[in-house]
Short mmCIF file of C-alpha atoms in Angstrom, two decimals:
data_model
loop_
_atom_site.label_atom_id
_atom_site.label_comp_id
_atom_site.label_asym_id
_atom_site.label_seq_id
_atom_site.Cartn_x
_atom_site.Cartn_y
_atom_site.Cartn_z
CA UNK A 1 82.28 -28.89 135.76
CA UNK A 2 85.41 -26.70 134.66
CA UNK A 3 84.07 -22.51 135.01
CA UNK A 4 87.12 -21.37 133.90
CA UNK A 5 88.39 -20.26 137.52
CA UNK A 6 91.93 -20.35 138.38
CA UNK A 7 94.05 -19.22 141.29
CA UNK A 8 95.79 -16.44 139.68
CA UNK A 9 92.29 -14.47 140.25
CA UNK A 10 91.94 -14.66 143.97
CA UNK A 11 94.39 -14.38 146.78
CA UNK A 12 94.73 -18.04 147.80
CA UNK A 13 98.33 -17.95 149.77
CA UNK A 14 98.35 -20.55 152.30
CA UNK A 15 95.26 -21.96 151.09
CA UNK A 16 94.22 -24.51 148.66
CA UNK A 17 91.28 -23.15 146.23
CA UNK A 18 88.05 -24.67 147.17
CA UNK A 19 84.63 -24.94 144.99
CA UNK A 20 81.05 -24.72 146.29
CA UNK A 21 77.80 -25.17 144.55
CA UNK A 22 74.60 -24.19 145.19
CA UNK A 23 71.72 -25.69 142.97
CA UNK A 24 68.12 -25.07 143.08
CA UNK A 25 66.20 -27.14 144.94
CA UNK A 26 63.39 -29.61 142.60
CA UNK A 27 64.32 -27.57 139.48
CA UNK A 28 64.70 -29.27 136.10
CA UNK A 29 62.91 -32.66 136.93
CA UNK A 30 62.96 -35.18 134.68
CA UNK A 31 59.34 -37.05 134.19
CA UNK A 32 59.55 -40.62 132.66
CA UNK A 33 57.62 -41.42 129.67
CA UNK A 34 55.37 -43.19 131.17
CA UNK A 35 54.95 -40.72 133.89
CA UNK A 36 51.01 -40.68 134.06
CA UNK A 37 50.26 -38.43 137.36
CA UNK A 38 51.99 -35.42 136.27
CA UNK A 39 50.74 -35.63 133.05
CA UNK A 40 47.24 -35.98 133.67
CA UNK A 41 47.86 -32.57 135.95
CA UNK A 42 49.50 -31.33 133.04
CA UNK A 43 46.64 -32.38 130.66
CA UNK A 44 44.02 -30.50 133.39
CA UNK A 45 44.93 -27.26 132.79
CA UNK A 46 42.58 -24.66 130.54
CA UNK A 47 44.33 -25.41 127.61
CA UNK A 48 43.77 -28.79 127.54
CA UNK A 49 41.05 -28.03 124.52
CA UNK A 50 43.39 -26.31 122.61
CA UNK A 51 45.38 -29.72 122.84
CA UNK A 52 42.69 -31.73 121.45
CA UNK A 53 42.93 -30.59 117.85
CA UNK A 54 46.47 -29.85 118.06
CA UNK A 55 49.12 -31.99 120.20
CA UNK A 56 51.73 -29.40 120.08
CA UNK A 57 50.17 -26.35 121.43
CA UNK A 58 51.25 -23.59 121.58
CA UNK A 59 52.99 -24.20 118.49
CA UNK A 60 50.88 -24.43 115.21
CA UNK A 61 52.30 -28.03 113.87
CA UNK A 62 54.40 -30.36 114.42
CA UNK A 63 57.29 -28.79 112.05
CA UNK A 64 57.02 -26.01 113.95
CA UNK A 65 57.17 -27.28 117.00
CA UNK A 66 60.06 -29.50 115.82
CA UNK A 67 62.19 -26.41 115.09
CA UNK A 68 62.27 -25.20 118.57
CA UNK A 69 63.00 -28.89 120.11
CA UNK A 70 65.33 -29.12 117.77
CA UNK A 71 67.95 -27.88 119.73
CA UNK A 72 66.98 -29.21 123.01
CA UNK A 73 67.42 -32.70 121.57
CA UNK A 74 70.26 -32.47 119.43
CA UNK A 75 72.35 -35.46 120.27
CA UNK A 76 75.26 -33.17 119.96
CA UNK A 77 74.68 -31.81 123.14
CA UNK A 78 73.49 -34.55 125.53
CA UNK A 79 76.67 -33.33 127.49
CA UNK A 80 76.50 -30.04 126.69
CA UNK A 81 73.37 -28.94 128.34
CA UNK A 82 72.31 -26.84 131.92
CA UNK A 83 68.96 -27.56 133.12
CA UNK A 84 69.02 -26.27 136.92
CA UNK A 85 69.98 -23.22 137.85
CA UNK A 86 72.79 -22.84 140.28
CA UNK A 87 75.19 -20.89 142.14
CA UNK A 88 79.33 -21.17 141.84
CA UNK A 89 81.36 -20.38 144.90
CA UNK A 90 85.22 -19.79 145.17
CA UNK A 91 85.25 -21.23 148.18
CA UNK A 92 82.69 -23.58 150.65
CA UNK A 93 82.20 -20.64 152.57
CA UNK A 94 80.14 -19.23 149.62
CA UNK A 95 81.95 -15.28 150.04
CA UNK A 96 82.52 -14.54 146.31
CA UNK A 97 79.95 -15.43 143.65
CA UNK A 98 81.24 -16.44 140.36
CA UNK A 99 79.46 -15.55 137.43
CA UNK A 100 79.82 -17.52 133.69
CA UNK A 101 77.17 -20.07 132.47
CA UNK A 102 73.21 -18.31 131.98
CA UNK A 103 72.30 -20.37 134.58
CA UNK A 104 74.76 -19.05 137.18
CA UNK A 105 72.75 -16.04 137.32
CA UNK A 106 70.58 -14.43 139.50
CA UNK A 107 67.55 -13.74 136.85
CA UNK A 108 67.27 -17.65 136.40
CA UNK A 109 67.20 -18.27 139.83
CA UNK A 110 64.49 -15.43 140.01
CA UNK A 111 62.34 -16.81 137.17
CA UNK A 112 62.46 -20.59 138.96
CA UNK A 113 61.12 -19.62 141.87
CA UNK A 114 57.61 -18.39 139.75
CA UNK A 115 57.27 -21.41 137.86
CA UNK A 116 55.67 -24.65 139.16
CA UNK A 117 57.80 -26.88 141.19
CA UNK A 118 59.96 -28.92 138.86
CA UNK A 119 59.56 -26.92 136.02
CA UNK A 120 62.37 -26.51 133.13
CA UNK A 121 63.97 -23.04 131.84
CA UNK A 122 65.10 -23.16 128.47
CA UNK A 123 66.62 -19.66 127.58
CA UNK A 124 65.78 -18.51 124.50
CA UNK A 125 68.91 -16.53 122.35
CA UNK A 126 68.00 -14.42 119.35
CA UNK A 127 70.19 -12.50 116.99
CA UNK A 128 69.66 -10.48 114.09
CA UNK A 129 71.25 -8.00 111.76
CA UNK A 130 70.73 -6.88 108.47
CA UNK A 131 72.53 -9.20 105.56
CA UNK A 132 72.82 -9.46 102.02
CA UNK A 133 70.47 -12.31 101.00
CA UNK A 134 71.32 -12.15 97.09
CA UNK A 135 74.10 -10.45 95.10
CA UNK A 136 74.14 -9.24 91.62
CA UNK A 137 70.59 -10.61 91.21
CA UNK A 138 68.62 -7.71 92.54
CA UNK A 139 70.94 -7.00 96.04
CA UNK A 140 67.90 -7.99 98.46
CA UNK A 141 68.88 -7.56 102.09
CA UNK A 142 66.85 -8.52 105.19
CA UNK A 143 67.04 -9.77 108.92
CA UNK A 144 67.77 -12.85 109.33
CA UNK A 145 66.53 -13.90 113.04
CA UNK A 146 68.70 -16.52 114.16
CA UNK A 147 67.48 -18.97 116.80
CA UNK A 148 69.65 -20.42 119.89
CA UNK A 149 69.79 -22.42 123.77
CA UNK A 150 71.28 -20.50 126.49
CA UNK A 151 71.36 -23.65 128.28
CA UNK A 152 74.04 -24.47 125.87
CA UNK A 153 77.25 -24.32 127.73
CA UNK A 154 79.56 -21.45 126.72
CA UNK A 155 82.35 -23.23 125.44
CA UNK A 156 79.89 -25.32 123.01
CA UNK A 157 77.82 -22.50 121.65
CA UNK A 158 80.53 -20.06 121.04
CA UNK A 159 82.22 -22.39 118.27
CA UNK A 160 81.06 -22.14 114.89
CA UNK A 161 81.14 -25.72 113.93
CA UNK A 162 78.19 -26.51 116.84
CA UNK A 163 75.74 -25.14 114.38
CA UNK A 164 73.95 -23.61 117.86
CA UNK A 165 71.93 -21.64 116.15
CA UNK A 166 69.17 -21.88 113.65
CA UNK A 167 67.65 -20.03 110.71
CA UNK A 168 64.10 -19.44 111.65
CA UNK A 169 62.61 -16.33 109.62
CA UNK A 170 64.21 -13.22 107.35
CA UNK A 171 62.73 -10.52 108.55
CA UNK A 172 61.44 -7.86 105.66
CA UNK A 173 63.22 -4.35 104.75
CA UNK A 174 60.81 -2.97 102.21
CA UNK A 175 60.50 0.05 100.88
CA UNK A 176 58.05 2.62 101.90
CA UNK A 177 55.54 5.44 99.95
CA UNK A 178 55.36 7.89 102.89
CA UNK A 179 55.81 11.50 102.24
CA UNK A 180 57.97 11.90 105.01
CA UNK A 181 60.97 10.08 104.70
CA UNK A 182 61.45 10.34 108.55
CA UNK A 183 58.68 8.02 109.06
CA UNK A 184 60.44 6.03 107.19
CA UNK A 185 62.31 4.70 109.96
CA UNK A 186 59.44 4.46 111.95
CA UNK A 187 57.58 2.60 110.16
CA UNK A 188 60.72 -0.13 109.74
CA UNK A 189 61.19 -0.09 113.78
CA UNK A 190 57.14 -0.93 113.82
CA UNK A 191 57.08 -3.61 110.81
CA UNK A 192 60.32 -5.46 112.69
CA UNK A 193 58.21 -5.37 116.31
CA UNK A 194 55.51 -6.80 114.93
CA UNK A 195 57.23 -9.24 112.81
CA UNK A 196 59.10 -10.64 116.20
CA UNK A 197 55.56 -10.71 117.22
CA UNK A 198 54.49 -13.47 114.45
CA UNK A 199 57.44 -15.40 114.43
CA UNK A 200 58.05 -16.06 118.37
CA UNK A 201 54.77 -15.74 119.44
CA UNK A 202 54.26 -20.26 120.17
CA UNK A 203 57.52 -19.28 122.67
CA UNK A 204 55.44 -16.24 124.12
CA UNK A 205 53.12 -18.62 125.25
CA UNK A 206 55.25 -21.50 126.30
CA UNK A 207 56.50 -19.29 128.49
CA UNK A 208 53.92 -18.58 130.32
CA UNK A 209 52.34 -22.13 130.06
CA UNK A 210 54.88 -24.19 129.36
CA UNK A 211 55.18 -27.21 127.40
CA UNK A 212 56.17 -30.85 127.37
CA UNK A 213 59.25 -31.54 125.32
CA UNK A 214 62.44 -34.29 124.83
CA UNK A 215 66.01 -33.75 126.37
CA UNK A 216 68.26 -35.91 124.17
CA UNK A 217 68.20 -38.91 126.27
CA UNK A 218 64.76 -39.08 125.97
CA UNK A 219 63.66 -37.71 129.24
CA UNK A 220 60.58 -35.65 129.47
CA UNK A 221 60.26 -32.02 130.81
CA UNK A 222 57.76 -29.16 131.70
CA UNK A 223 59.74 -26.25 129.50
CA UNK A 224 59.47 -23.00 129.90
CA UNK A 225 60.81 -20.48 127.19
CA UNK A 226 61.56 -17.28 128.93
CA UNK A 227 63.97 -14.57 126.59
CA UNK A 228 67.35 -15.04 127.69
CA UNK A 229 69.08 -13.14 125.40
CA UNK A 230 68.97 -11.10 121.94
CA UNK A 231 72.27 -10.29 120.00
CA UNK A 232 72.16 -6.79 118.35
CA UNK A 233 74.23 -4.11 117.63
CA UNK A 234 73.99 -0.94 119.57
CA UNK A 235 71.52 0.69 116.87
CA UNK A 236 68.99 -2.04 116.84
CA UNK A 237 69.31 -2.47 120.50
CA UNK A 238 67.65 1.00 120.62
CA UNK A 239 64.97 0.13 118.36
CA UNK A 240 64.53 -2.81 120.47
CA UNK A 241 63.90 -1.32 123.23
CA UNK A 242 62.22 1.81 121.65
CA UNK A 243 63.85 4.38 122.14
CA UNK A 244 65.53 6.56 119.62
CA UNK A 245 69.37 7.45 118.30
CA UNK A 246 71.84 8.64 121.07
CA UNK A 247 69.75 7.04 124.07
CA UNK A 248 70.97 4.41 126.35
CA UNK A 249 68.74 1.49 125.94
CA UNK A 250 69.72 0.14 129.23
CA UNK A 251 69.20 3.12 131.68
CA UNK A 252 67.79 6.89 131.33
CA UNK A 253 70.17 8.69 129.99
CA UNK A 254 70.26 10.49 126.63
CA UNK A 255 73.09 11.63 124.84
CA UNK A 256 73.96 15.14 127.07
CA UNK A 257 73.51 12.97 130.12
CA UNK A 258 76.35 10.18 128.83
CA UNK A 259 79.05 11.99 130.69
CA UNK A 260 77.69 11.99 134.28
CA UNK A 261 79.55 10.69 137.04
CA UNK A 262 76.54 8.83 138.29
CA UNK A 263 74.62 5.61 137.13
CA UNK A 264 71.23 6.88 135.60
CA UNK A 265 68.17 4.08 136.67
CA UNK A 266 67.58 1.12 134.33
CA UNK A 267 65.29 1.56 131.86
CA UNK A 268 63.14 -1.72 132.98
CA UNK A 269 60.50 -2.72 130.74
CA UNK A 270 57.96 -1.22 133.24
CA UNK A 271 59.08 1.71 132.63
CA UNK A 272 59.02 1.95 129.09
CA UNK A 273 55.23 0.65 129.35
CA UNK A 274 54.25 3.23 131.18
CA UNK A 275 55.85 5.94 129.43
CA UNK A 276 53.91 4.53 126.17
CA UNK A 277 50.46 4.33 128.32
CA UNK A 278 51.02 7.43 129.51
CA UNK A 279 51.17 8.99 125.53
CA UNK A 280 47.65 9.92 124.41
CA UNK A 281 48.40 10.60 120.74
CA UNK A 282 46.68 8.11 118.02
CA UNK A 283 49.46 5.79 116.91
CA UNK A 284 48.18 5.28 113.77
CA UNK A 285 49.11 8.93 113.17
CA UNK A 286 52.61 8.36 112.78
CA UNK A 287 53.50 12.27 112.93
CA UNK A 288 51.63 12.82 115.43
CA UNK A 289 52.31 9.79 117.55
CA UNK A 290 55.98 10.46 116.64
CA UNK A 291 55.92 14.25 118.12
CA UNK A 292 54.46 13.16 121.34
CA UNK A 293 57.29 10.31 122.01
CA UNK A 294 59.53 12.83 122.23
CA UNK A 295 59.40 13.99 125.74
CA UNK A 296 60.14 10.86 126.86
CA UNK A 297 63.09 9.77 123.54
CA UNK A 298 60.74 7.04 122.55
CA UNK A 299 60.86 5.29 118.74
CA UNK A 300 57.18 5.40 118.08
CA UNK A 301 56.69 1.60 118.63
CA UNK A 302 53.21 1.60 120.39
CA UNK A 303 53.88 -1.92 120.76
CA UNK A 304 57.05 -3.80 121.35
CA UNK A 305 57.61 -7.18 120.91
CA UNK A 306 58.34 -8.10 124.46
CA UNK A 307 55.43 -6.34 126.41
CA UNK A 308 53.71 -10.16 125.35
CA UNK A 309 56.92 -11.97 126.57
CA UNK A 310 56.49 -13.04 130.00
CA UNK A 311 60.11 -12.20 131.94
CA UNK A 312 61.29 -10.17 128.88
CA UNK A 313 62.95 -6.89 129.91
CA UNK A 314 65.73 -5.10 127.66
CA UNK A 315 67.54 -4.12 130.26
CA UNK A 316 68.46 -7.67 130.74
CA UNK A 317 68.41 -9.76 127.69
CA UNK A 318 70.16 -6.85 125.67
CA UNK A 319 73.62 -7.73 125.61
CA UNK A 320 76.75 -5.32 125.38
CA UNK A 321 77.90 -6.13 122.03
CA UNK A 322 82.15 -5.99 121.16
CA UNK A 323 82.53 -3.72 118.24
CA UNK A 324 80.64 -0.93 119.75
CA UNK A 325 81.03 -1.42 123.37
CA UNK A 326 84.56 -2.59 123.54
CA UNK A 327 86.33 -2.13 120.19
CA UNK A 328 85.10 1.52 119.44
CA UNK A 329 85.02 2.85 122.80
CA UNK A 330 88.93 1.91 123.18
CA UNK A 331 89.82 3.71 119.93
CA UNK A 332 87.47 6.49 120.12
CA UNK A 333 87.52 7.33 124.09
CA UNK A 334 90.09 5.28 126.36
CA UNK A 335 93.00 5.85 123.55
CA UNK A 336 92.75 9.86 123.28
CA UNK A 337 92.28 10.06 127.10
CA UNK A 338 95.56 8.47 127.24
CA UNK A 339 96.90 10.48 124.75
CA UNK A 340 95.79 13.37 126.53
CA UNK A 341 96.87 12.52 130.04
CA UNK A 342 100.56 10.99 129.57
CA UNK A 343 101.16 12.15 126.16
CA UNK A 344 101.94 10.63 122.39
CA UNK A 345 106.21 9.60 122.89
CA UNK A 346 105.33 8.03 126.62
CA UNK A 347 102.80 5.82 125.36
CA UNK A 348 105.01 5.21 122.68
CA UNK A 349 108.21 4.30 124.68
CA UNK A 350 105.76 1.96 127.00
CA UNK A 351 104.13 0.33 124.37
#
């Protein structure tokens, strides 16, 4: 398994570069077909009555369900998918932790050790941002939510051609009657929340349940569907993690607190719930509801997608996103603190 790691990024004089793996222990077990014991444990469960009118519970039908596996058994990737989570050494003496596949982290290796033994994580990745869906015929834009595998190894999702991703809903932008055309916003942050709520709600519950499903070579596995990770630009990563223009959506700060020399705490998910118990106002008074999430920078979503997601927490499936994080904070910050410091003709004459 190539990670990418070569030896012009450590100090290896004298030394030949060594690689150690650590994998997790009865993780990602695969159950024959006509596996019958763990089944019938399977099949014991409380849901099992749910299961007798419909096979593919938690999803409604069998399209639906066939969306989501979809991916999973994609002959495409037979040898192109991660099923155990692991950790990559530079060396056997396991010093320096090397971080690049989802499953190389420490939140998978977390979320094993509270499933059952020889349960499967498939990482859910969403993405969404707001697209043209017709031109010249009425200009009607929406969200399209876009559907991938983090167990997908990096250098097979990233291409285009892999078709990784799927299409599974366009999420509305209509247009609203209030009075107050700053609730207009609100009640588009709201709408989208409870949208994500419809569409993903068969993973919800797979993740905390789990669910029988089909590698490609036809192995069975216990699945679990935990939120891995959900592309958005820096404005509707706020929204998704409710809290409002010019405040992080990863830690506490707000926009006059940006410049500190110090890491503000995360802004975990238990956080955020709390804040929003902790706000008494009605929230079907949006004004209202509105004026008392402002102590604590809050969008006025009473109730966020992810508070029904087991493992979900912004702070970690948020991802920094290039434009925005890299692209824009080079021109707009690192550039004119360079200009500043050495001045315009020595940058020039070094670059």
């Amino acid at each position: 398994m190539d990670f990418g790691i070569g030896g012009d990024h450590f100090d290896t004089v004298g030394e030949e570069l060594l690689s150690a793996e650590e994998w997790y222990e009865g993780a990602g077990t695969c159950y024959s077909q006509d596996g019958t014991t763990f089944l019938d444990i399977f099949d014991a469960d409380e849901y099992v009555d749910c299961r007798k009118d419909n096979l593919f519970y938690p999803f409604a039908s069998r399209n639906e369900w066939e969306v989501a596996d979809f991916l999973l058994r994609n002959p495409l990737f037979h040898d192109k998918l991660n099923f155990v989570p692991h950790c990559v050494y530079t060396t056997a003496a396991r010093v320096l932790h090397v971080y690049s596949e989802w499953l190389t982290g420490d939140f998978t290796w977390d979320i094993q050790n509270q499933l059952p033994r020889g349960a499967t994580i498939l990482g859910t990745v969403l993405s969404s941002d707001k697209t043209n869906v017709t031109t010249m015929t009425g200009a009607r834009v929406a969200h399209p939510l876009l559907l991938g595998l983090a167990n997908i190894r990096m250098c097979t999702c990233t291409k285009l051609l892999s078709r990784a991703f799927l299409l599974t809903a366009l999420l509305p932008i209509p247009q609203y009657l209030h009075p107050n055309q700053r609730m207009w916003g609100v009640l588009e942050d709201c709408l989208i929340h409870e949208c994500l709520v419809i569409v993903l709600k068969p993973l919800m519950i797979a993740a905390e349940i789990g669910i029988m499903m089909s590698d490609p070579v036809g192995n069975i596995r216990h699945c679990y569907t935990p939120l891995a990770a959900y592309i958005v630009d820096t404005p509707k990563a706020c929204m998704l993690a409710c809290v409002r223009g010019k405040t992080s959506p990863f830690t506490m700060a707000s926009y006059l607190e940006f410049g500190d020399s110090f890491r503000h705490p995360e802004r975990t998910r238990s956080v955020t719930l709390e804040q929003l118990v902790n706000i008494k106002a009605d929230p079907n008074n949006l004004k209202a509801f509105f004026e008392a999430c402002t102590e604590y920078r809050l969008n006025s979503v009473h109730a966020p997608f992810w508070m029904y997601w087991p493992y979900a927490d912004p702070s970690v499936f948020l991802m920094p996103e290039s434009l925005h994080h890299w692209h824009k904070e080079f021109w707009d910050h690192d550039l004119h603190w360079c200009l500043v410091a050495v001045g315009v003709l020595e940058l020039d004459f070094r670059f």
